[in-house]
Backbone as a ProteinNet text record, in pm:
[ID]
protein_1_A
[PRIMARY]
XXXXXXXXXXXXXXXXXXXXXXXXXXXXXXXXXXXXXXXXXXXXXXXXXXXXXXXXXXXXXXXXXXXXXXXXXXXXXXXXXXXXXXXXXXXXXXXXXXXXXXXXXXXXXXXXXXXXXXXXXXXXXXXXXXXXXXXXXXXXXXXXXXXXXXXXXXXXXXXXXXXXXXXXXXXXXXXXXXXXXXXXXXXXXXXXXXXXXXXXXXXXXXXXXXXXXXXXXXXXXXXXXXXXXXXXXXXXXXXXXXXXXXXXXX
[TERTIARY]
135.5	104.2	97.8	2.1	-50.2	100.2	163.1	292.8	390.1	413.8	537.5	506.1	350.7	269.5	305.1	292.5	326.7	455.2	547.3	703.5	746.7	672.8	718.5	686.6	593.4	452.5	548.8	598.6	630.4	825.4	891.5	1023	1034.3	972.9	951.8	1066.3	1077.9	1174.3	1175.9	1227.4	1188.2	1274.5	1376.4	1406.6	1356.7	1429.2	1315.5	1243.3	1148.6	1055	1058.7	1212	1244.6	1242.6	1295.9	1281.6	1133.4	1071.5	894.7	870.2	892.6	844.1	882.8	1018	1091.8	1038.7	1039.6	954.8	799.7	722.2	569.6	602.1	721.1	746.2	736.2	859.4	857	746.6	655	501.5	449.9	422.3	378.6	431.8	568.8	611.9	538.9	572.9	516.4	390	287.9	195.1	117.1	201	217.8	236.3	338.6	379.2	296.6	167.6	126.6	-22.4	-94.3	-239.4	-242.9	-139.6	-139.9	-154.7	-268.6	-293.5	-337.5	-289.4	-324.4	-253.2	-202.8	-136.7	25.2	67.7	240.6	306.2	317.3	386.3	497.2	576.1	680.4	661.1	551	517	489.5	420.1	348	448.6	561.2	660.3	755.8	727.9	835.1	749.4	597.3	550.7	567.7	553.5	558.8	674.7	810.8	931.5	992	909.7	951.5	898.5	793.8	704.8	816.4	910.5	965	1049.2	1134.9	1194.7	1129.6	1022.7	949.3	889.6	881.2	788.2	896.3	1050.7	1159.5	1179.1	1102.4	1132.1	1032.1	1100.7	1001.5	923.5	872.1	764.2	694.6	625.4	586.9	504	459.9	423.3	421.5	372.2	447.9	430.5	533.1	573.6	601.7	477.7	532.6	632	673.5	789	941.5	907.5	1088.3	1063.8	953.9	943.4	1051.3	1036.3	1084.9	1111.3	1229.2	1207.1	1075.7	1065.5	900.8	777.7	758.3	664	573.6	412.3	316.1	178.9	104.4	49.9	-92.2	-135.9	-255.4	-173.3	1.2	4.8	19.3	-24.3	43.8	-94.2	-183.6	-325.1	-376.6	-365.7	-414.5	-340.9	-225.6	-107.7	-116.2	-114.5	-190.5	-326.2	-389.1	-534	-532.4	-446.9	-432.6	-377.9	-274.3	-221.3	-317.4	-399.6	-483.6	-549.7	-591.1	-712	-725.1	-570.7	-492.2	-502.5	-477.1	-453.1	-327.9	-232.2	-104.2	-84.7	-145.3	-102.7	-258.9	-236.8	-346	-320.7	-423.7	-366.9	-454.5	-336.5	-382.1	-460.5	-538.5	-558.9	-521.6	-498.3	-463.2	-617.5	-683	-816.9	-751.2	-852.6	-839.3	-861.7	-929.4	-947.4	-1069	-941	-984.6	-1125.3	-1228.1	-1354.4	-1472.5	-1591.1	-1684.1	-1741.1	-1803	-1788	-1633.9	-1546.2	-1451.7	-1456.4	-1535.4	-1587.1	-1584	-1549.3	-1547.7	-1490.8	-1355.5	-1297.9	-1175.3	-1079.4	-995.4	-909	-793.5	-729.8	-658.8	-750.8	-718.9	-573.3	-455.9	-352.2	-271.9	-323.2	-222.7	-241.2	-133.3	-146	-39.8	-9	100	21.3	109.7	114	207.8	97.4	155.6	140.8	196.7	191.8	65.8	19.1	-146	-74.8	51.7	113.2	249.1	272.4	393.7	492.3	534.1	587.8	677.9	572.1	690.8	770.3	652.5	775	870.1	886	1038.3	1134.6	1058.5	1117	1228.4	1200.1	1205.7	1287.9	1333.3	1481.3	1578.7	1692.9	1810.3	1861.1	1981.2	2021.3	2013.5	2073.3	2138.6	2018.1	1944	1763.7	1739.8	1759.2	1704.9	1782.2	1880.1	1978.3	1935.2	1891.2	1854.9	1695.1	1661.7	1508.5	1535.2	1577	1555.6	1679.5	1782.1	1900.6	1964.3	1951.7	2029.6	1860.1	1743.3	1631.5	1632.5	1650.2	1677.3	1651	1563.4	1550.2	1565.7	1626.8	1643.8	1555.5	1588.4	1523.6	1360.4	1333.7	1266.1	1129.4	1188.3	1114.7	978.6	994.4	837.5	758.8	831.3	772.2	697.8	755.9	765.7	611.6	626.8	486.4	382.9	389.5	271	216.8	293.4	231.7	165.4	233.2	165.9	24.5	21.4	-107.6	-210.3	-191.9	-254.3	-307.5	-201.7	-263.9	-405.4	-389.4	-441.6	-590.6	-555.3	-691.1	-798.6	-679.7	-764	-836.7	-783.9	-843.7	-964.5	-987.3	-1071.7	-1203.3	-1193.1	-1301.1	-1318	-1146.2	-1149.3	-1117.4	-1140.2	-1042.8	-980.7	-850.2	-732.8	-680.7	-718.7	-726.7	-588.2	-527.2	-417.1	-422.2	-340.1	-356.6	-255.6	-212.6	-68.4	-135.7	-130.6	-164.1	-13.1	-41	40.7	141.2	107.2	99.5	200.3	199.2	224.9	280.8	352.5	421.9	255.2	150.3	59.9	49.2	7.5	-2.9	-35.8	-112.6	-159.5	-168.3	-107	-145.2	-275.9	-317.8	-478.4	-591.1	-694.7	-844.6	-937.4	-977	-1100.5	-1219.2	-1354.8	-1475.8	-1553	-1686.5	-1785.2	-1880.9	-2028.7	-2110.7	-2137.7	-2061.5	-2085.1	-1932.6	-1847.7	-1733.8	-1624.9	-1499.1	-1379.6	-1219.5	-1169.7	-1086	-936.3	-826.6	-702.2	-636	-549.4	-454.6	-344.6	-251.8	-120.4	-56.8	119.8	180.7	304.1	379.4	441.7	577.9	639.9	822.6	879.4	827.8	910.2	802.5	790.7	686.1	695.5	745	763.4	620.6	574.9	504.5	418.5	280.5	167.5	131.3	222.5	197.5	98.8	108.3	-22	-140.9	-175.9	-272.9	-343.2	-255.2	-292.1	-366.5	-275.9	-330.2	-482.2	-510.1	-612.8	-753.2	-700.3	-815.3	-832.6	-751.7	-773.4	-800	-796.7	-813.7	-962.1	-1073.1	-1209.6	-1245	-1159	-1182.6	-1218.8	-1185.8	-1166.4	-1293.6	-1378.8	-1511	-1541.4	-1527.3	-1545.9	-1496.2	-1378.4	-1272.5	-1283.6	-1292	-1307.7	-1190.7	-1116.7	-1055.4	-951.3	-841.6	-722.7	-710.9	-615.2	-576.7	-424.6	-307.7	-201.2	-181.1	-88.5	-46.1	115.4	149.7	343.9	371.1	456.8	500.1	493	430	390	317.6	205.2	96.9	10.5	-162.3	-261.3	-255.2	-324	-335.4	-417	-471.1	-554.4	-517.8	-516.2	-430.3	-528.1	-576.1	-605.6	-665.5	-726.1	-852.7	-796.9	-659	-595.8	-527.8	-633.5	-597.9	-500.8	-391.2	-303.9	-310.3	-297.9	-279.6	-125.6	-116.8	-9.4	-13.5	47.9	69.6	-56.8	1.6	-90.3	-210.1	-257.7	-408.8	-491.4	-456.1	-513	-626.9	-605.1	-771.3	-828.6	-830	-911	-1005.1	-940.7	-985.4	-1147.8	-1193.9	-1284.9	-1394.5	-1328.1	-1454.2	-1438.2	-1362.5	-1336.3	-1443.3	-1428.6	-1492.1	-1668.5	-1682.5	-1826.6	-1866.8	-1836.1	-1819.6	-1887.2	-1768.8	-1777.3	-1915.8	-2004.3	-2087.1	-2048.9	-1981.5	-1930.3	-1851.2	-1780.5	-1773.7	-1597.9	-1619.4	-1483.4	-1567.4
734.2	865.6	859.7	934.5	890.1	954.6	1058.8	1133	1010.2	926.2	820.9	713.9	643.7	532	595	732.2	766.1	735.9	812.5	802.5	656.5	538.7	397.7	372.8	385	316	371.1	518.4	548.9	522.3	546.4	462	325.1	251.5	96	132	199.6	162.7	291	252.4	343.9	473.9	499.5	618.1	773.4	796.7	972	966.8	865.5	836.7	830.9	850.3	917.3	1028.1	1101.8	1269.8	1308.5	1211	1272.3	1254	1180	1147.8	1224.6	1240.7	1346.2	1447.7	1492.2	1634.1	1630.1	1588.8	1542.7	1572.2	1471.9	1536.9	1668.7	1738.2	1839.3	1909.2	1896	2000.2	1979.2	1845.3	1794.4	1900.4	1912.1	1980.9	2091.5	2158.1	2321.2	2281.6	2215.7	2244.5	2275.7	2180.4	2227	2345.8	2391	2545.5	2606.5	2600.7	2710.8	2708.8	2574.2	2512.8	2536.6	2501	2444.7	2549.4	2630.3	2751.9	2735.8	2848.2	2792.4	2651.6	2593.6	2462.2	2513	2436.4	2401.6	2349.5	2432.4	2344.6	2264.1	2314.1	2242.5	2111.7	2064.4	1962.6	1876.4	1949.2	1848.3	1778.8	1849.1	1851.9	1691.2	1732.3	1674.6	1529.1	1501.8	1386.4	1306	1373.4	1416.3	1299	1338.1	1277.6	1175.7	1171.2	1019.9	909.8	933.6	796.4	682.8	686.4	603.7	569.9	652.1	593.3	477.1	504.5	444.9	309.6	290.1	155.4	113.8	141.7	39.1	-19.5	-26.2	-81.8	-222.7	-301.4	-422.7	-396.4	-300.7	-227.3	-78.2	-96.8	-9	90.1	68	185.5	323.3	381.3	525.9	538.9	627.7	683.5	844.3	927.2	1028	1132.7	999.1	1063.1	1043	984.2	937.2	1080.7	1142.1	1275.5	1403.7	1473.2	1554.3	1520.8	1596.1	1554.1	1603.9	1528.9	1582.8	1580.7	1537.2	1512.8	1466.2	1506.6	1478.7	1420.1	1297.8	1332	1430.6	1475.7	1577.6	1679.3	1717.4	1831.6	1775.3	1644	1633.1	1530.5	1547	1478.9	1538.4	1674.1	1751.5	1736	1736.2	1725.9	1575.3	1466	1441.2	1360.2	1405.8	1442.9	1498.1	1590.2	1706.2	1647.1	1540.4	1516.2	1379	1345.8	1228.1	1290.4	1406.2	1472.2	1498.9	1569	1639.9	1474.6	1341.5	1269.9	1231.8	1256.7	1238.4	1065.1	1040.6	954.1	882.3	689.3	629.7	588	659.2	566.4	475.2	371.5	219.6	229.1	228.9	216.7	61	72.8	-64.4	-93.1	-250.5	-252.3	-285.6	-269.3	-325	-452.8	-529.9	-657.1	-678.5	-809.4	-854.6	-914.2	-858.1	-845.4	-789.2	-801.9	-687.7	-634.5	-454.2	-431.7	-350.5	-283.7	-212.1	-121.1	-12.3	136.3	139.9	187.5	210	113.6	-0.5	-76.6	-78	63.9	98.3	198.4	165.9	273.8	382.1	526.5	621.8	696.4	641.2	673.5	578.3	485.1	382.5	323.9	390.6	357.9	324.9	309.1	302.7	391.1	474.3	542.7	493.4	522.8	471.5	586.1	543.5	686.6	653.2	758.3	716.8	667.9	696.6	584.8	580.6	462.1	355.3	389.9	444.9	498.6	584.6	725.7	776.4	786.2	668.2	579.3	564.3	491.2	457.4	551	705.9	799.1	881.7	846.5	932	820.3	703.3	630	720.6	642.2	680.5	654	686	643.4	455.5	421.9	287.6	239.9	262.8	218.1	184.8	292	284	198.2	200.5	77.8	-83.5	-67.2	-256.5	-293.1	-134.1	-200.6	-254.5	-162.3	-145.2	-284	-272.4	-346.9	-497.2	-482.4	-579.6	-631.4	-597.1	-629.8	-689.3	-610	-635.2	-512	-491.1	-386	-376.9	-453.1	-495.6	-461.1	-394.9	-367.6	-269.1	-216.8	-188.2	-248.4	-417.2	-489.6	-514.7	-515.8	-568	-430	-284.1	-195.9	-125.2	-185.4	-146.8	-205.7	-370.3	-484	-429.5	-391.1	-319.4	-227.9	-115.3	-18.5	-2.6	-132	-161.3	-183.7	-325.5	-320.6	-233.5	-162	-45.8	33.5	53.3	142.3	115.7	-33.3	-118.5	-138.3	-207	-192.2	-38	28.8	165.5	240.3	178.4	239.9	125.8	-11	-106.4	-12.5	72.1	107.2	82.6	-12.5	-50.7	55.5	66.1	132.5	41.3	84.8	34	-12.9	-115.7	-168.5	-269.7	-265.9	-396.4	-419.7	-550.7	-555.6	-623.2	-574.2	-609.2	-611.9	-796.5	-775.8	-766.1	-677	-614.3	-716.2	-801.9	-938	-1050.7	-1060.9	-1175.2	-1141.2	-1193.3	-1151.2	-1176.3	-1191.1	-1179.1	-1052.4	-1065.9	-906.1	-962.4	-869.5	-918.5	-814.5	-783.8	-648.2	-566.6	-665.7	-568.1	-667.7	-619	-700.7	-596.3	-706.1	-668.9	-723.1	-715.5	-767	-805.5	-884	-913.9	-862	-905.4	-902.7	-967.7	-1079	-1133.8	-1243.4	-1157.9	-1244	-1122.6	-1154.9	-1066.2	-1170.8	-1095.4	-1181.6	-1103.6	-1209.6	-1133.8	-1157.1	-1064.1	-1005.8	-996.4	-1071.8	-1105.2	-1088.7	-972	-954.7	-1021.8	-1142.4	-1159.9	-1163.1	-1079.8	-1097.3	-1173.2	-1298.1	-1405.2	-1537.4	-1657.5	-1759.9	-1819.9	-1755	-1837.4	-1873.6	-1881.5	-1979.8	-1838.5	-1861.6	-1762.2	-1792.2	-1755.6	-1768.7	-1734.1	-1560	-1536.5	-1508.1	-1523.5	-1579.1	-1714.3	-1795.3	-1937.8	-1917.6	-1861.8	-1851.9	-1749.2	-1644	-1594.1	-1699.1	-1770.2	-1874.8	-1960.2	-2051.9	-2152.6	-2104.6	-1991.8	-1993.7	-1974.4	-2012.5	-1983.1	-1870.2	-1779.1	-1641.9	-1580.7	-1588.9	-1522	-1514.5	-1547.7	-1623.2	-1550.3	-1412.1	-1361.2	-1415.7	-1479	-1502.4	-1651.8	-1689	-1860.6	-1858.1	-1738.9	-1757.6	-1687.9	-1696.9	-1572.4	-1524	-1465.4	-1419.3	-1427.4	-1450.3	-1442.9	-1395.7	-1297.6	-1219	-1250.4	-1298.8	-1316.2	-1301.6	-1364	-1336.7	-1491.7	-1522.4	-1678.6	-1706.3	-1797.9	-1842.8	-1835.9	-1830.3	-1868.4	-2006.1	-2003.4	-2152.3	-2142.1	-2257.6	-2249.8	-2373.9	-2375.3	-2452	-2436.4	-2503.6	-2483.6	-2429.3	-2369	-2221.2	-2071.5	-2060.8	-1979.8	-1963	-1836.7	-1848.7	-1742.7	-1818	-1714.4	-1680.4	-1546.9	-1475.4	-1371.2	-1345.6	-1233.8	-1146.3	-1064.3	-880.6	-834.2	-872.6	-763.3	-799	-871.9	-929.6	-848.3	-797.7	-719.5	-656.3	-563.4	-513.4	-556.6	-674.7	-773.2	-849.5	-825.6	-922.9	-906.4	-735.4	-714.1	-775.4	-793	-836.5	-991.4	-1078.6	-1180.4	-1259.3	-1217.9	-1212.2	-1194.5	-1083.7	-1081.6	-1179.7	-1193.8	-1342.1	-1493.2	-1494.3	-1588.8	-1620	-1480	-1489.9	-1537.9	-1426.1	-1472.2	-1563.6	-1669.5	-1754.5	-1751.7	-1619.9	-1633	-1583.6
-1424.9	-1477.8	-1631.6	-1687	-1823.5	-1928.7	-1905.2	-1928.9	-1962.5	-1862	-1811	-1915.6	-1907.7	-2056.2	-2119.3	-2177.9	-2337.9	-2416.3	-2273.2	-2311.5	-2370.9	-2279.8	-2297.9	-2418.9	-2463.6	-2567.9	-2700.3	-2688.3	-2812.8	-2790.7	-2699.5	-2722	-2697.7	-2656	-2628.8	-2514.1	-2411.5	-2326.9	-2216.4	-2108.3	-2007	-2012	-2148.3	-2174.7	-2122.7	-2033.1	-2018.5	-1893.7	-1875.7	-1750.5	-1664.6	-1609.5	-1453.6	-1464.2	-1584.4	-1580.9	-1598.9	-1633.4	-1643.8	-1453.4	-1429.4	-1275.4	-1170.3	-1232.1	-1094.5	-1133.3	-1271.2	-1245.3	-1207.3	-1244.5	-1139.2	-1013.4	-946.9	-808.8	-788.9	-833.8	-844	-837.4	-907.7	-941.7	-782.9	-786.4	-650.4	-502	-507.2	-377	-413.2	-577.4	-604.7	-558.4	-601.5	-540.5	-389.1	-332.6	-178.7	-67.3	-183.2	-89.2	-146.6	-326.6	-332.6	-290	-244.3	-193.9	-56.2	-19.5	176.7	227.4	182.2	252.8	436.5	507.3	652	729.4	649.3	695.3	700	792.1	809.5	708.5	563.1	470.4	489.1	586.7	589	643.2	765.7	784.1	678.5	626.2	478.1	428.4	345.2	312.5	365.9	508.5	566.1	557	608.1	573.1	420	295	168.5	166.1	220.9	214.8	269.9	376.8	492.1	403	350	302.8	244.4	156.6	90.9	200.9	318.9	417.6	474.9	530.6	639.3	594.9	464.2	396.8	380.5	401.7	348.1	453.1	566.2	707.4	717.4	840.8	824	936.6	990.8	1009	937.4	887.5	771.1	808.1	978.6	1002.4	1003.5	960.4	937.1	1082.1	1160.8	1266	1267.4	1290.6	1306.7	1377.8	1496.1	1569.6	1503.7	1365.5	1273.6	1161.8	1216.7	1093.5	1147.4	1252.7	1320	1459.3	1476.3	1637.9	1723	1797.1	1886.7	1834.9	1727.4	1630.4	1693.8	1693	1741.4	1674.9	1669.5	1567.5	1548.3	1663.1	1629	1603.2	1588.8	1488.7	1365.7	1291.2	1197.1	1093	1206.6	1141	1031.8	1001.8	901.2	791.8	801	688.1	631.7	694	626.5	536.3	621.1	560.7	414.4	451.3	288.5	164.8	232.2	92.9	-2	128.9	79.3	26.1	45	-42.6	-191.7	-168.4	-267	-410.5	-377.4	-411.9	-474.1	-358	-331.7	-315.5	-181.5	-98.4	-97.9	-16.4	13.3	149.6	239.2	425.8	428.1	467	477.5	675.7	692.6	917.9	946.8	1014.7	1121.5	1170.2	1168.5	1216.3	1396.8	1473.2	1577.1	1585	1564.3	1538.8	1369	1335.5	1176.1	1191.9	1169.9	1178.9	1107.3	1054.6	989.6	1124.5	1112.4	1018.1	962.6	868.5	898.1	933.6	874.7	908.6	1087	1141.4	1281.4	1344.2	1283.4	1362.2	1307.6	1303.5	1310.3	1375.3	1418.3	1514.6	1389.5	1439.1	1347.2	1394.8	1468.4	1492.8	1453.3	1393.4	1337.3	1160.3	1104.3	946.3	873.1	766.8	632.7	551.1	509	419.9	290.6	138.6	20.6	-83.1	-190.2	-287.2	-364.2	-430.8	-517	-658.7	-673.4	-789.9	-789.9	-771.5	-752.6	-789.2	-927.7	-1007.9	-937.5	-885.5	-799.6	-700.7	-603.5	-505	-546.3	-655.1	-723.1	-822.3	-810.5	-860.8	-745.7	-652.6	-509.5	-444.4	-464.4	-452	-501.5	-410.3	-502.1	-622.2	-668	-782.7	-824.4	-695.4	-658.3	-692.3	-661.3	-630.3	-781.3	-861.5	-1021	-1056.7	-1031.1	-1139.9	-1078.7	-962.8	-919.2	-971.7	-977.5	-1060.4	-1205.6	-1263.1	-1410.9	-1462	-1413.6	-1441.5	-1369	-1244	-1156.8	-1112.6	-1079.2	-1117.4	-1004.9	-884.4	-708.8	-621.9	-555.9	-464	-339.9	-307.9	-172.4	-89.7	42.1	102	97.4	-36.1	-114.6	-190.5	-212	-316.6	-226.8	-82	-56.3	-17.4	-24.3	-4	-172.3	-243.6	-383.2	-450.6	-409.2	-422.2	-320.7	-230.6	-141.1	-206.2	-239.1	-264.1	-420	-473.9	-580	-584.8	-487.3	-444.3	-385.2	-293.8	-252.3	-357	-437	-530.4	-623.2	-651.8	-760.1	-655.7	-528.7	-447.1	-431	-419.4	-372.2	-555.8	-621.7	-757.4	-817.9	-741.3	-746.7	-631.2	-552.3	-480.5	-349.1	-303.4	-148.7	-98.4	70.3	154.8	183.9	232	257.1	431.9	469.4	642.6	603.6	723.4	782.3	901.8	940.3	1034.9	1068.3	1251.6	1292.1	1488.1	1494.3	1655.8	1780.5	1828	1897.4	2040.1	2080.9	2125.3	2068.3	1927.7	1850.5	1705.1	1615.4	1492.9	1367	1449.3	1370.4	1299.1	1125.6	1046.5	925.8	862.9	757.1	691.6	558.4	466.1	442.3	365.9	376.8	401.3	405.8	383	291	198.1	126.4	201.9	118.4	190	73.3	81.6	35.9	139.5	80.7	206	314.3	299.8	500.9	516.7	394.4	456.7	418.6	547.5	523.1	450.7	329.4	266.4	351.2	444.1	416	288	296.1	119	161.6	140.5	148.4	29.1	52.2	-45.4	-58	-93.2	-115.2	-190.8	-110.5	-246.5	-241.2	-171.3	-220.2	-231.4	-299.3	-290.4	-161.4	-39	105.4	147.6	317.2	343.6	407	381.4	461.5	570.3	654.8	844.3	868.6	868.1	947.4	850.6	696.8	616.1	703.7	748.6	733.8	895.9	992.4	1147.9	1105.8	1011.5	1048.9	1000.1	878.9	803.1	911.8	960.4	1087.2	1215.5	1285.3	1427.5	1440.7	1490.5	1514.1	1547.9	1592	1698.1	1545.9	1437.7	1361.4	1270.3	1239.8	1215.7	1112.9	1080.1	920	840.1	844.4	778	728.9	611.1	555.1	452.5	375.1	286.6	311.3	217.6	183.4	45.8	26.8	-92.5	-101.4	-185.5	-177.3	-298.3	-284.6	-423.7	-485.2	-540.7	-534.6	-739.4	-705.2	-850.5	-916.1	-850.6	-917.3	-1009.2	-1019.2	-1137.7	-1031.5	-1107	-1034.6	-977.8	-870.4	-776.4	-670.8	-633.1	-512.1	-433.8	-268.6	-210.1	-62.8	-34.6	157.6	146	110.4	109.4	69.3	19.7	-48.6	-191.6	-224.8	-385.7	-427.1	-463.5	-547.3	-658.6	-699.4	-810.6	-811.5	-932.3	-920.2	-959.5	-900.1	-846.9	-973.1	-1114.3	-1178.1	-1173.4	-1141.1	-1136.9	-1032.4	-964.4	-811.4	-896.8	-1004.8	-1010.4	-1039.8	-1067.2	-1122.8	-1015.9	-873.6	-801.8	-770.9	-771.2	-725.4	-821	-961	-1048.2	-1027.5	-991.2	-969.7	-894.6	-741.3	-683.4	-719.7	-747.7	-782.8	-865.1	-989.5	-1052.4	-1029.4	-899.1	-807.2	-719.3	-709.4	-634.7	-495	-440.4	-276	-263	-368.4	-329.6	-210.9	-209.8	-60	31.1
[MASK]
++++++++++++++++++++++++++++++++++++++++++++++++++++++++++++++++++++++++++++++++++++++++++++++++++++++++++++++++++++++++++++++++++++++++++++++++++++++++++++++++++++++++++++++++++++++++++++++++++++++++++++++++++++++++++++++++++++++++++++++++++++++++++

């Protein structure tokens, strides 16, 4: 948020910039109860608030039955719809199978939901939360929901939509996919430099035939290895010009 850059730029330090963020929140809910005309604010609301729960899980699906009890999601498709609109939030769909084209090969009941900036994901932690970012410089259960939605954000402001994929069968899953024109890249987020399982099973298995390359994102250096090129976290908007660059060459 351009508010939160200023504060830094002119104290050299993150002085203040939770109180700029939490209040944004703030506006954010106000805006809700005073837009969501015709809609179930309180639903909204209640989606609004799960998000940071639900990505701290090592399934990141959002689940609309962990929102309310009985929670349904055609009562809860509109809500939100709204806040994506609003440009709250970015929904990531689950593809049905990792494939071109994407447009029509996704299950529209299955997503992650992320914030449209990162920032206030991490405004909307707890206390405990702020002191392992800023200080002890550990988020535990947090840190790979924290690097996702980083990315998400950084992809979805590059011009992607936002697809993952998780086969239902097998611990196969893969964060996102970008595209070129006749090839699909997976995008792997890494919080730690460990080993790309299912990066490596979607590049090698034949079934998979869009697929010739990866992407790995971590907190490492650039590198290229097996047909997977790493970069790190802040580089993501970069990738789309990268790529073009390259002339296809993923």
């Amino acid at each position: 948020m351009p508010a939160v850059v200023k504060r830094y730029i002119e104290k050299n330090n993150f002085e203040g910039s939770l109180a700029i963020q939490r209040q944004l929140i703030a506006d954010y809910k106000e805006d809700i109860r005073k837009y969501a005309e015709g809609m179930d604010q309180t639903r909204i609301m209640n989606v609004f608030n799960h998000i940071p729960v639900q990505l701290a899980k090592d399934n990141k699906k959002f689940q609309i039955s962990k929102v309310a009890s009985g929670a349904r999601f055609k009562d809860y498709r509109g809500c939100i719809e709204w806040l994506s609109d609003a440009g709250m939030i970015n929904i990531c769909y689950c593809l049905g199978f990792p494939e071109l084209p994407l447009m029509g090969n996704y299950d529209e009941e299955k997503y992650k939901l992320y914030f449209a900036d990162s920032g206030l994901l991490v405004a909307m932690l707890d206390e405990e939360a702020q002191d392992d970012l800023r200080i002890n410089k550990n988020l535990g259960v947090y840190k790979g929901a924290l690097f996702e939605n980083i990315v998400a954000e950084a992809l979805k402001k590059s011009g992607y939509n936002l697809f993952y994929y998780k086969r239902n069968d097998s611990t196969l899953e893969e964060d996102f996919f970008i595209r070129t024109a006749d090839a699909l890249i997976p995008v792997e987020v890494k919080a730690t430099n460990g080993k790309s399982k299912s990066l490596r099973t979607l590049i090698d298995n034949d079934k998979y035939t869009d697929i010739r390359y990866g992407i790995k994102l971590t907190g490492g250096n650039i590198g290229y290895e097996n047909d997977i090129y790493t970069f790190p976290y802040f580089c993501t908007f970069l990738l789309k010009r990268y790529i073009k660059t390259k002339n296809g060459f993923l």
